[in-house]
Amino acid sequence: MKKLLVLISILLINITVHAQSNDNEHVYEVWDDRPAQNRGADYGISIPGRGFPFDADWEGQSYPIGNGFMGANIFGRTDTERIQITEKTLANEDPYRRGGLTNFAEIYLDINHHSPQNYKRSLNLNEGILYVNYTQDGVTYTREYLASYPDNIIAVKLSASEKGKISFTLSADIPYLRSVNESNTRTGDTHAENDLITLAGNIAYFSLNYEAQVKVINDGGELFAENDNQNAEIRVVNANSVVLLINAGTNYELTQNLFLEETKTLKLDKTVFPHEKVSERIRMAAVKGYDAIKESHNKDYQKLFSRVAVSLSPEVPNVPTRVLLENYKQGNTQPYLEALIFQFGRFLLISSSRKGAMPTGLQGVWSQYEVTPWSGGYWHNINVQMNYWGAFSTNLAETFDPYLEYYEAYRPVAEVNATEYVRRNNPDALDANGENGWAIGTGASAYAISSPGGHSGPGTGGFTTKLFWDRYEFTRDTAFLRDIAYPTLLSMSKFLSKTLKPAEDGLLLVDPSASPEIRLKDESGAFRGEYYITTGTTFDQGFIWETYNDLLKAADILNADDEFLNVARDQINRLDPILIGASGQVKEYREENQYGEIGDPLHRHISHLCPLFPGTLINSNTPDWLQAASVTLDYRGNNATGWGLAHRMTLRARTKDAEKTYEVFSTLLKEKTAPNLWTIHPPFQIDANLGLVSGLSEMLLQSHEGFIEILPALPVAWKTGSFSGLVARGNFEIAAQWDDMKAGSMSITSKSGGKCTLKYPNIRRARITNASGDRMNFVRESKDVISFETVKGEMYFVSIRR
Ligand code: FUC
């Protein structure tokens, strides 16, 4: 009898955890009952970020799809549809002279349906497919748009409920050819022939050759290609259905030489044209056919996306996302919208960061601009790192691969930069053999990187290597640790050690040192004066501590031996990174007394809390520092940019103050989110979309303190809910379900084996079983902490008694 009861209870636990995750598998859909407006871009609007021209409808209303290489913004219009194409390597001159992302192509479909009924456009996040549906004159029209990674193709299918009803004129433009911007060096031609429109040309700034093709495949009806006045068109008449295949490419090649070569026009081989490879992709896709392309896309995309489900309330409101957000802004906060924007972030990451393509940039893989804000670059004093903060915990570790490939290519020049940096700033520390590690500064693009200095200190390097360590921590990929993460941490540590100079009391302080982007007041009293440069900022000291700490842990795991390890063991105790000031704050500067004495007290950057997140130096075992971090967050406030809020969200989650974390999240939704759910700085930057993914996962699961803690920052707004597929350090995949604010059950899949330590109130009274229903013994470490050994590949069920 007892056995039977045990069996039944195990079954029940299984069912609850699974039922919850099935529940969660409701469709995550960003949708609207009207098309995006398309009122055109405006050169007159001057907004921070220096991009131009600004296109409010593109930014706020169009829906994005992407496959890492290319992105498309789709307006879903029924009169003239607009599909704007971006490709990550197309670059022109930008204000920083490192090459800026620029719009690749504009594709239009003159459909001339002016009175659509039952209109809906919906971006289905589960499938990564955008649908447009409506009825016109009694005929139902359907369009599907997808960006396939396996076939590197954007495919669009237009169909109708009756035969012969698909008629439209397709045209395509090379954007900004007749630009008002003198430094635009773009030339090109558009040509239509049979079923193909080709856009090809050159951007002289980098000797860049580019080409895009759009192929029309019609079922029934007729096609007419026409070229007049530089206008290439294909008329589709009375087809039953039509498939468009789109591909774009350049002669860009990600190589070490590209970064080492300083002459811009020599970075690329100007004798190489992308014609063959673009034609080949189009040809292969045409042979494969739409249905098979869609099937491969589904398999590839869903494998990644479906790993995580989150439900924050049982209710799925049936109103357009735009309206849901408007209501939210009026105070009708909706947990569904919060879960939706989290999953939207995961969709954006999958769509913009795939192996073989460049990493996801400041705008992901989407830009309609001639000159993209901040060049659409890889800004390293928070933005690019934030893009990947959520990759590991939300089960998308492979989306970090593009950054690793990028790093490998820029690494030799980063070594040259490190030597130059040390020679300039601390010549005594120069290594005789030129081994000064590697250095990365804030600004970086697909074409060039910079050195630390100016407004951001060398801590920028540690900010970057944190991702390498985290990739190991979450995946337990020992080969990666040995071959990539450890050597990378070691050489970064060597560089960072050369930025330190002896100071009083045996301390070592970074000199010169800066906390990103903090300026002093100018004559008018605004914080637009000089950047504040000093010694030993918390940002720099903190990231050296983090890097050494990660390095030493890595060395222990690998049993590594290097003379430098002893240097790190000594120096890590002489950094004194965290100081508490007279206002109870974590000091940004050693010389600061009261909070906000130096620089803008409400600054968007809050770099001195990086040791709390993404760092781990400040945690529950350092309660005074943790308290000081909360005080600092209170002072800094929530009047920040999109990404500024996303960082605050992760920070608040780490202080485990659920309501304050929720307040930041709500502020981000209310103040810095567009109707298409893109987050804005303003203007649009993808960092906050991706940063909030990490913020939300930190609310539900944390694992940086040596144990796995579920629901560490659960706000009252999320009374009942569940999640599955989130990843904890140690490579444990976790699912949990809660009611009335209390966890009921959880499941743990041990993907690498090893000890699992769990924290939750009263968890010592839990019952743990394995997949065969055997009860597991566990160690009660304390009232709220237990641990047990796991077997790789096994799943465990925890039933938590109230
Ligand atoms: C950093 C930030 C700016 C902007 C830029 C791309 O320099 O301080 O706000 O996000 O990156």
Short mmCIF file of N, CA and C in Angstrom, two decimals, residues 571-711:
data_model
loop_
_atom_site.label_atom_id
_atom_site.label_comp_id
_atom_site.label_asym_id
_atom_site.label_seq_id
_atom_site.Cartn_x
_atom_site.Cartn_y
_atom_site.Cartn_z
N GLN A 571 47.58 39.02 -6.24
CA GLN A 571 46.98 40.32 -6.57
C GLN A 571 45.49 40.40 -6.24
N ILE A 572 44.81 39.26 -6.30
CA ILE A 572 43.36 39.30 -6.09
C ILE A 572 43.03 39.83 -4.68
N ASN A 573 43.96 39.67 -3.76
CA ASN A 573 43.73 40.16 -2.39
C ASN A 573 44.18 41.60 -2.19
N ARG A 574 44.68 42.19 -3.24
CA ARG A 574 45.19 43.58 -3.09
C ARG A 574 44.41 44.55 -3.96
N LEU A 575 43.19 44.14 -4.31
CA LEU A 575 42.40 44.99 -5.22
C LEU A 575 41.39 45.87 -4.49
N ASP A 576 40.94 45.39 -3.36
CA ASP A 576 40.00 46.15 -2.52
C ASP A 576 38.90 46.81 -3.37
N PRO A 577 38.18 46.00 -4.13
CA PRO A 577 37.29 46.61 -5.13
C PRO A 577 36.06 47.31 -4.58
N ILE A 578 35.52 46.82 -3.45
CA ILE A 578 34.24 47.37 -3.00
C ILE A 578 34.44 48.23 -1.75
N LEU A 579 34.02 49.46 -1.85
CA LEU A 579 34.08 50.36 -0.70
C LEU A 579 32.69 50.94 -0.47
N ILE A 580 32.33 51.08 0.80
CA ILE A 580 31.02 51.67 1.11
C ILE A 580 31.22 53.12 1.53
N GLY A 581 30.41 54.01 0.95
CA GLY A 581 30.57 55.43 1.20
C GLY A 581 29.67 55.95 2.31
N ALA A 582 29.77 57.24 2.54
CA ALA A 582 29.08 57.88 3.67
C ALA A 582 27.56 57.83 3.53
N SER A 583 27.06 57.66 2.31
CA SER A 583 25.60 57.57 2.14
C SER A 583 25.13 56.11 2.21
N GLY A 584 26.06 55.23 2.51
CA GLY A 584 25.69 53.81 2.55
C GLY A 584 25.75 53.17 1.17
N GLN A 585 26.32 53.87 0.20
CA GLN A 585 26.35 53.40 -1.18
C GLN A 585 27.61 52.60 -1.49
N VAL A 586 27.53 51.78 -2.54
CA VAL A 586 28.76 51.23 -3.11
C VAL A 586 29.41 52.38 -3.86
N LYS A 587 30.67 52.68 -3.51
CA LYS A 587 31.32 53.81 -4.17
C LYS A 587 31.66 53.46 -5.62
N GLU A 588 31.48 54.45 -6.48
CA GLU A 588 31.92 54.28 -7.87
C GLU A 588 33.42 54.61 -7.96
N TYR A 589 33.83 55.54 -7.07
CA TYR A 589 35.22 56.01 -7.04
C TYR A 589 35.74 55.95 -5.61
N ARG A 590 37.00 55.63 -5.48
CA ARG A 590 37.59 55.54 -4.13
C ARG A 590 37.53 56.88 -3.42
N GLU A 591 37.68 57.97 -4.19
CA GLU A 591 37.74 59.30 -3.59
C GLU A 591 36.35 59.86 -3.31
N GLU A 592 35.31 59.11 -3.67
CA GLU A 592 33.95 59.59 -3.44
C GLU A 592 33.57 59.38 -1.98
N ASN A 593 32.83 60.37 -1.47
CA ASN A 593 32.39 60.25 -0.08
C ASN A 593 30.88 60.03 -0.05
N GLN A 594 30.14 61.11 -0.29
CA GLN A 594 28.68 60.99 -0.38
C GLN A 594 28.31 60.44 -1.77
N TYR A 595 27.16 59.81 -1.85
CA TYR A 595 26.68 59.32 -3.14
C TYR A 595 26.57 60.48 -4.14
N GLY A 596 27.01 60.22 -5.36
CA GLY A 596 26.77 61.17 -6.45
C GLY A 596 27.62 62.42 -6.42
N GLU A 597 28.68 62.41 -5.65
CA GLU A 597 29.57 63.57 -5.61
C GLU A 597 30.25 63.83 -6.96
N ILE A 598 30.53 62.73 -7.65
CA ILE A 598 31.28 62.84 -8.90
C ILE A 598 30.41 62.33 -10.04
N GLY A 599 30.18 63.17 -11.02
CA GLY A 599 29.40 62.73 -12.19
C GLY A 599 27.91 62.73 -11.92
N ASP A 600 27.17 62.39 -12.96
CA ASP A 600 25.71 62.44 -12.92
C ASP A 600 25.15 61.38 -11.97
N PRO A 601 24.50 61.79 -10.89
CA PRO A 601 24.00 60.80 -9.91
C PRO A 601 22.89 59.91 -10.47
N LEU A 602 22.31 60.34 -11.61
CA LEU A 602 21.22 59.55 -12.21
C LEU A 602 21.68 58.91 -13.52
N HIS A 603 22.97 58.75 -13.68
CA HIS A 603 23.52 58.27 -14.96
C HIS A 603 22.95 56.91 -15.37
N ARG A 604 22.78 56.73 -16.69
CA ARG A 604 22.26 55.44 -17.19
C ARG A 604 23.21 54.29 -16.84
N HIS A 605 24.51 54.53 -16.93
CA HIS A 605 25.46 53.48 -16.54
C HIS A 605 25.48 53.37 -15.02
N ILE A 606 25.62 52.15 -14.54
CA ILE A 606 25.73 51.93 -13.09
C ILE A 606 26.81 50.86 -12.92
N SER A 607 27.97 51.21 -13.51
CA SER A 607 29.04 50.23 -13.71
C SER A 607 29.65 49.74 -12.41
N HIS A 608 29.52 50.53 -11.34
CA HIS A 608 30.10 50.10 -10.06
C HIS A 608 29.29 48.97 -9.43
N LEU A 609 28.14 48.64 -10.04
CA LEU A 609 27.42 47.46 -9.53
C LEU A 609 27.64 46.23 -10.40
N CYS A 610 28.56 46.34 -11.37
CA CYS A 610 28.88 45.13 -12.15
C CYS A 610 29.38 43.98 -11.28
N PRO A 611 30.01 44.25 -10.14
CA PRO A 611 30.37 43.12 -9.26
C PRO A 611 29.14 42.40 -8.66
N LEU A 612 27.97 42.98 -8.81
CA LEU A 612 26.73 42.29 -8.38
C LEU A 612 26.14 41.52 -9.56
N PHE A 613 26.14 42.15 -10.71
CA PHE A 613 25.74 41.49 -11.96
C PHE A 613 26.37 42.23 -13.13
N PRO A 614 26.99 41.57 -14.06
CA PRO A 614 27.12 40.13 -14.22
C PRO A 614 28.15 39.48 -13.31
N GLY A 615 28.83 40.26 -12.48
CA GLY A 615 29.81 39.69 -11.56
C GLY A 615 29.12 39.00 -10.40
N THR A 616 29.94 38.41 -9.52
CA THR A 616 29.36 37.67 -8.38
C THR A 616 30.03 38.04 -7.07
N LEU A 617 30.93 39.03 -7.12
CA LEU A 617 31.67 39.39 -5.89
C LEU A 617 30.73 39.87 -4.79
N ILE A 618 29.72 40.64 -5.18
CA ILE A 618 28.72 41.07 -4.21
C ILE A 618 27.59 40.04 -4.24
N ASN A 619 27.33 39.41 -3.11
CA ASN A 619 26.28 38.38 -3.07
C ASN A 619 25.77 38.23 -1.64
N SER A 620 24.95 37.23 -1.41
CA SER A 620 24.33 37.06 -0.08
C SER A 620 25.35 36.84 1.03
N ASN A 621 26.53 36.37 0.66
CA ASN A 621 27.56 36.17 1.70
C ASN A 621 28.29 37.46 2.05
N THR A 622 27.98 38.53 1.33
CA THR A 622 28.56 39.84 1.66
C THR A 622 27.39 40.79 1.93
N PRO A 623 26.64 40.54 3.04
CA PRO A 623 25.38 41.26 3.25
C PRO A 623 25.54 42.78 3.29
N ASP A 624 26.66 43.26 3.80
CA ASP A 624 26.83 44.72 3.87
C ASP A 624 26.95 45.31 2.47
N TRP A 625 27.71 44.62 1.64
CA TRP A 625 27.86 45.11 0.26
C TRP A 625 26.54 45.01 -0.49
N LEU A 626 25.81 43.93 -0.22
CA LEU A 626 24.53 43.73 -0.90
C LEU A 626 23.57 44.86 -0.52
N GLN A 627 23.57 45.18 0.75
CA GLN A 627 22.72 46.27 1.24
C GLN A 627 23.15 47.60 0.59
N ALA A 628 24.46 47.81 0.49
CA ALA A 628 24.96 49.04 -0.12
C ALA A 628 24.59 49.09 -1.61
N ALA A 629 24.52 47.93 -2.24
CA ALA A 629 24.12 47.90 -3.65
C ALA A 629 22.66 48.32 -3.78
N SER A 630 21.82 47.87 -2.85
CA SER A 630 20.41 48.29 -2.88
C SER A 630 20.28 49.79 -2.69
N VAL A 631 21.05 50.31 -1.76
CA VAL A 631 21.04 51.76 -1.52
C VAL A 631 21.44 52.50 -2.81
N THR A 632 22.47 51.99 -3.45
CA THR A 632 22.97 52.62 -4.68
C THR A 632 21.88 52.61 -5.76
N LEU A 633 21.18 51.48 -5.87
CA LEU A 633 20.10 51.38 -6.86
C LEU A 633 18.99 52.37 -6.53
N ASP A 634 18.70 52.54 -5.25
CA ASP A 634 17.67 53.52 -4.86
C ASP A 634 18.09 54.93 -5.30
N TYR A 635 19.33 55.27 -5.04
CA TYR A 635 19.82 56.61 -5.43
C TYR A 635 19.82 56.80 -6.94
N ARG A 636 20.28 55.79 -7.65
CA ARG A 636 20.44 55.93 -9.10
C ARG A 636 19.08 56.07 -9.80
N GLY A 637 18.08 55.37 -9.26
CA GLY A 637 16.72 55.49 -9.77
C GLY A 637 16.51 54.79 -11.10
N ASN A 638 15.29 54.85 -11.56
CA ASN A 638 14.88 54.13 -12.77
C ASN A 638 14.66 55.06 -13.96
N ASN A 639 15.26 56.23 -13.92
CA ASN A 639 15.15 57.12 -15.05
C ASN A 639 16.35 56.87 -15.96
N ALA A 640 16.23 55.85 -16.78
CA ALA A 640 17.40 55.42 -17.56
C ALA A 640 16.98 55.03 -18.97
N THR A 641 17.98 54.71 -19.78
CA THR A 641 17.71 54.20 -21.13
C THR A 641 17.16 52.78 -21.03
N GLY A 642 16.75 52.23 -22.16
CA GLY A 642 16.26 50.84 -22.17
C GLY A 642 17.25 49.89 -21.52
N TRP A 643 18.48 49.89 -22.02
CA TRP A 643 19.45 48.95 -21.47
C TRP A 643 19.82 49.30 -20.03
N GLY A 644 19.76 50.61 -19.70
CA GLY A 644 20.03 51.02 -18.33
C GLY A 644 19.04 50.36 -17.38
N LEU A 645 17.79 50.27 -17.82
CA LEU A 645 16.76 49.61 -17.01
C LEU A 645 17.00 48.10 -16.97
N ALA A 646 17.39 47.53 -18.11
CA ALA A 646 17.62 46.08 -18.13
C ALA A 646 18.74 45.71 -17.15
N HIS A 647 19.78 46.53 -17.09
CA HIS A 647 20.85 46.23 -16.13
C HIS A 647 20.32 46.35 -14.70
N ARG A 648 19.54 47.40 -14.45
CA ARG A 648 18.96 47.57 -13.11
C ARG A 648 18.08 46.38 -12.74
N MET A 649 17.41 45.84 -13.75
CA MET A 649 16.53 44.69 -13.48
C MET A 649 17.34 43.47 -13.00
N THR A 650 18.43 43.19 -13.68
CA THR A 650 19.27 42.06 -13.24
C THR A 650 19.86 42.33 -11.86
N LEU A 651 20.23 43.60 -11.64
CA LEU A 651 20.84 43.96 -10.35
C LEU A 651 19.85 43.81 -9.21
N ARG A 652 18.65 44.31 -9.43
CA ARG A 652 17.61 44.20 -8.39
C ARG A 652 17.29 42.73 -8.13
N ALA A 653 17.27 41.94 -9.20
CA ALA A 653 16.98 40.51 -9.02
C ALA A 653 18.05 39.88 -8.13
N ARG A 654 19.30 40.29 -8.32
CA ARG A 654 20.38 39.73 -7.50
C ARG A 654 20.28 40.18 -6.04
N THR A 655 19.66 41.34 -5.80
CA THR A 655 19.46 41.73 -4.38
C THR A 655 18.26 40.97 -3.81
N LYS A 656 17.53 40.26 -4.68
CA LYS A 656 16.38 39.43 -4.32
C LYS A 656 15.22 40.26 -3.78
N ASP A 657 15.18 41.51 -4.18
CA ASP A 657 14.05 42.36 -3.82
C ASP A 657 13.04 42.26 -4.97
N ALA A 658 12.09 41.33 -4.80
CA ALA A 658 11.18 40.99 -5.91
C ALA A 658 10.39 42.20 -6.40
N GLU A 659 9.85 42.97 -5.48
CA GLU A 659 8.96 44.07 -5.91
C GLU A 659 9.73 45.17 -6.62
N LYS A 660 10.92 45.44 -6.13
CA LYS A 660 11.72 46.48 -6.81
C LYS A 660 12.22 45.99 -8.17
N THR A 661 12.46 44.70 -8.27
CA THR A 661 12.85 44.15 -9.58
C THR A 661 11.69 44.30 -10.55
N TYR A 662 10.51 43.96 -10.04
CA TYR A 662 9.31 44.04 -10.87
C TYR A 662 9.04 45.48 -11.31
N GLU A 663 9.31 46.40 -10.40
CA GLU A 663 9.10 47.82 -10.73
C GLU A 663 10.00 48.25 -11.90
N VAL A 664 11.24 47.80 -11.88
CA VAL A 664 12.14 48.15 -13.00
C VAL A 664 11.62 47.54 -14.30
N PHE A 665 11.22 46.28 -14.22
CA PHE A 665 10.72 45.58 -15.40
C PHE A 665 9.51 46.33 -15.97
N SER A 666 8.58 46.69 -15.08
CA SER A 666 7.38 47.40 -15.53
C SER A 666 7.74 48.75 -16.14
N THR A 667 8.72 49.42 -15.55
CA THR A 667 9.15 50.71 -16.10
C THR A 667 9.70 50.52 -17.51
N LEU A 668 10.46 49.47 -17.70
CA LEU A 668 11.02 49.18 -19.02
C LEU A 668 9.88 48.97 -20.04
N LEU A 669 8.86 48.24 -19.62
CA LEU A 669 7.72 48.01 -20.52
C LEU A 669 6.94 49.30 -20.75
N LYS A 670 6.75 50.07 -19.70
CA LYS A 670 5.92 51.27 -19.82
C LYS A 670 6.62 52.38 -20.59
N GLU A 671 7.91 52.53 -20.34
CA GLU A 671 8.57 53.73 -20.86
C GLU A 671 9.52 53.48 -22.02
N LYS A 672 9.99 52.27 -22.17
CA LYS A 672 11.04 52.06 -23.18
C LYS A 672 10.72 50.88 -24.09
N THR A 673 9.45 50.67 -24.35
CA THR A 673 9.07 49.57 -25.23
C THR A 673 8.12 50.08 -26.31
N ALA A 674 8.42 49.74 -27.55
CA ALA A 674 7.59 50.15 -28.68
C ALA A 674 6.47 49.13 -28.89
N PRO A 675 5.43 49.51 -29.67
CA PRO A 675 4.30 48.60 -29.89
C PRO A 675 4.68 47.24 -30.48
N ASN A 676 5.79 47.17 -31.22
CA ASN A 676 6.23 45.86 -31.75
C ASN A 676 7.09 45.12 -30.73
N LEU A 677 7.18 45.66 -29.51
CA LEU A 677 7.94 45.10 -28.38
C LEU A 677 9.45 45.29 -28.50
N TRP A 678 9.90 46.02 -29.48
CA TRP A 678 11.32 46.38 -29.48
C TRP A 678 11.57 47.38 -28.35
N THR A 679 12.67 47.20 -27.66
CA THR A 679 13.02 48.15 -26.60
C THR A 679 13.82 49.31 -27.20
N ILE A 680 13.61 50.46 -26.62
CA ILE A 680 14.25 51.64 -27.17
C ILE A 680 15.16 52.31 -26.13
N HIS A 681 16.22 52.90 -26.66
CA HIS A 681 17.21 53.62 -25.82
C HIS A 681 16.62 54.92 -25.31
N PRO A 682 15.87 55.74 -26.14
CA PRO A 682 15.68 55.60 -27.57
C PRO A 682 16.91 56.08 -28.36
N PRO A 683 17.06 55.65 -29.61
CA PRO A 683 16.19 54.84 -30.46
C PRO A 683 16.31 53.35 -30.16
N PHE A 684 15.74 52.52 -31.06
CA PHE A 684 15.79 51.07 -30.87
C PHE A 684 17.21 50.57 -30.67
N GLN A 685 17.40 49.83 -29.59
CA GLN A 685 18.60 49.02 -29.39
C GLN A 685 18.13 47.68 -28.86
N ILE A 686 18.77 46.64 -29.32
CA ILE A 686 18.30 45.30 -28.95
C ILE A 686 18.79 44.91 -27.55
N ASP A 687 19.78 45.64 -27.01
CA ASP A 687 20.37 45.24 -25.73
C ASP A 687 19.35 45.07 -24.61
N ALA A 688 18.37 45.98 -24.53
CA ALA A 688 17.40 45.86 -23.44
C ALA A 688 16.46 44.68 -23.66
N ASN A 689 16.09 44.43 -24.94
CA ASN A 689 15.27 43.23 -25.23
C ASN A 689 15.97 41.97 -24.72
N LEU A 690 17.29 41.91 -24.99
CA LEU A 690 18.02 40.70 -24.62
C LEU A 690 18.40 40.74 -23.14
N GLY A 691 18.66 41.93 -22.62
CA GLY A 691 19.01 42.06 -21.20
C GLY A 691 17.85 41.66 -20.29
N LEU A 692 16.64 41.97 -20.71
CA LEU A 692 15.50 41.63 -19.84
C LEU A 692 15.27 40.12 -19.81
N VAL A 693 15.73 39.42 -20.84
CA VAL A 693 15.65 37.95 -20.84
C VAL A 693 16.44 37.43 -19.64
N SER A 694 17.62 38.01 -19.48
CA SER A 694 18.45 37.61 -18.36
C SER A 694 17.82 38.07 -17.04
N GLY A 695 17.26 39.28 -17.04
CA GLY A 695 16.63 39.82 -15.83
C GLY A 695 15.49 38.92 -15.36
N LEU A 696 14.65 38.51 -16.29
CA LEU A 696 13.51 37.68 -15.90
C LEU A 696 13.98 36.30 -15.43
N SER A 697 14.98 35.77 -16.10
CA SER A 697 15.43 34.44 -15.66
C SER A 697 16.07 34.53 -14.27
N GLU A 698 16.72 35.66 -13.97
CA GLU A 698 17.29 35.84 -12.62
C GLU A 698 16.21 35.96 -11.55
N MET A 699 15.02 36.39 -11.95
CA MET A 699 13.91 36.47 -10.99
C MET A 699 13.40 35.07 -10.64
N LEU A 700 13.50 34.16 -11.62
CA LEU A 700 12.93 32.83 -11.42
C LEU A 700 13.95 31.80 -10.93
N LEU A 701 15.22 32.06 -11.25
CA LEU A 701 16.25 31.06 -10.95
C LEU A 701 17.61 31.73 -10.84
N GLN A 702 18.31 31.47 -9.75
CA GLN A 702 19.68 31.97 -9.63
C GLN A 702 20.59 30.81 -9.22
N SER A 703 21.86 30.93 -9.59
CA SER A 703 22.76 29.81 -9.29
C SER A 703 24.20 30.28 -9.09
N HIS A 704 24.37 31.55 -8.77
CA HIS A 704 25.74 32.08 -8.68
C HIS A 704 26.33 31.99 -7.26
N GLU A 705 25.54 31.47 -6.31
CA GLU A 705 26.03 31.48 -4.93
C GLU A 705 26.38 30.08 -4.43
N GLY A 706 26.59 29.17 -5.37
CA GLY A 706 26.97 27.82 -4.98
C GLY A 706 25.78 26.89 -4.81
N PHE A 707 24.59 27.43 -5.01
CA PHE A 707 23.40 26.57 -4.98
C PHE A 707 22.41 27.07 -6.02
N ILE A 708 21.43 26.21 -6.29
CA ILE A 708 20.38 26.57 -7.24
C ILE A 708 19.19 27.06 -6.43
N GLU A 709 18.81 28.28 -6.66
CA GLU A 709 17.72 28.84 -5.87
C GLU A 709 16.56 29.14 -6.81
N ILE A 710 15.41 28.53 -6.56
CA ILE A 710 14.27 28.84 -7.41
C ILE A 710 13.46 29.98 -6.80
N LEU A 711 12.88 30.76 -7.65
CA LEU A 711 12.01 31.89 -7.30
C LEU A 711 12.66 32.85 -6.31
#
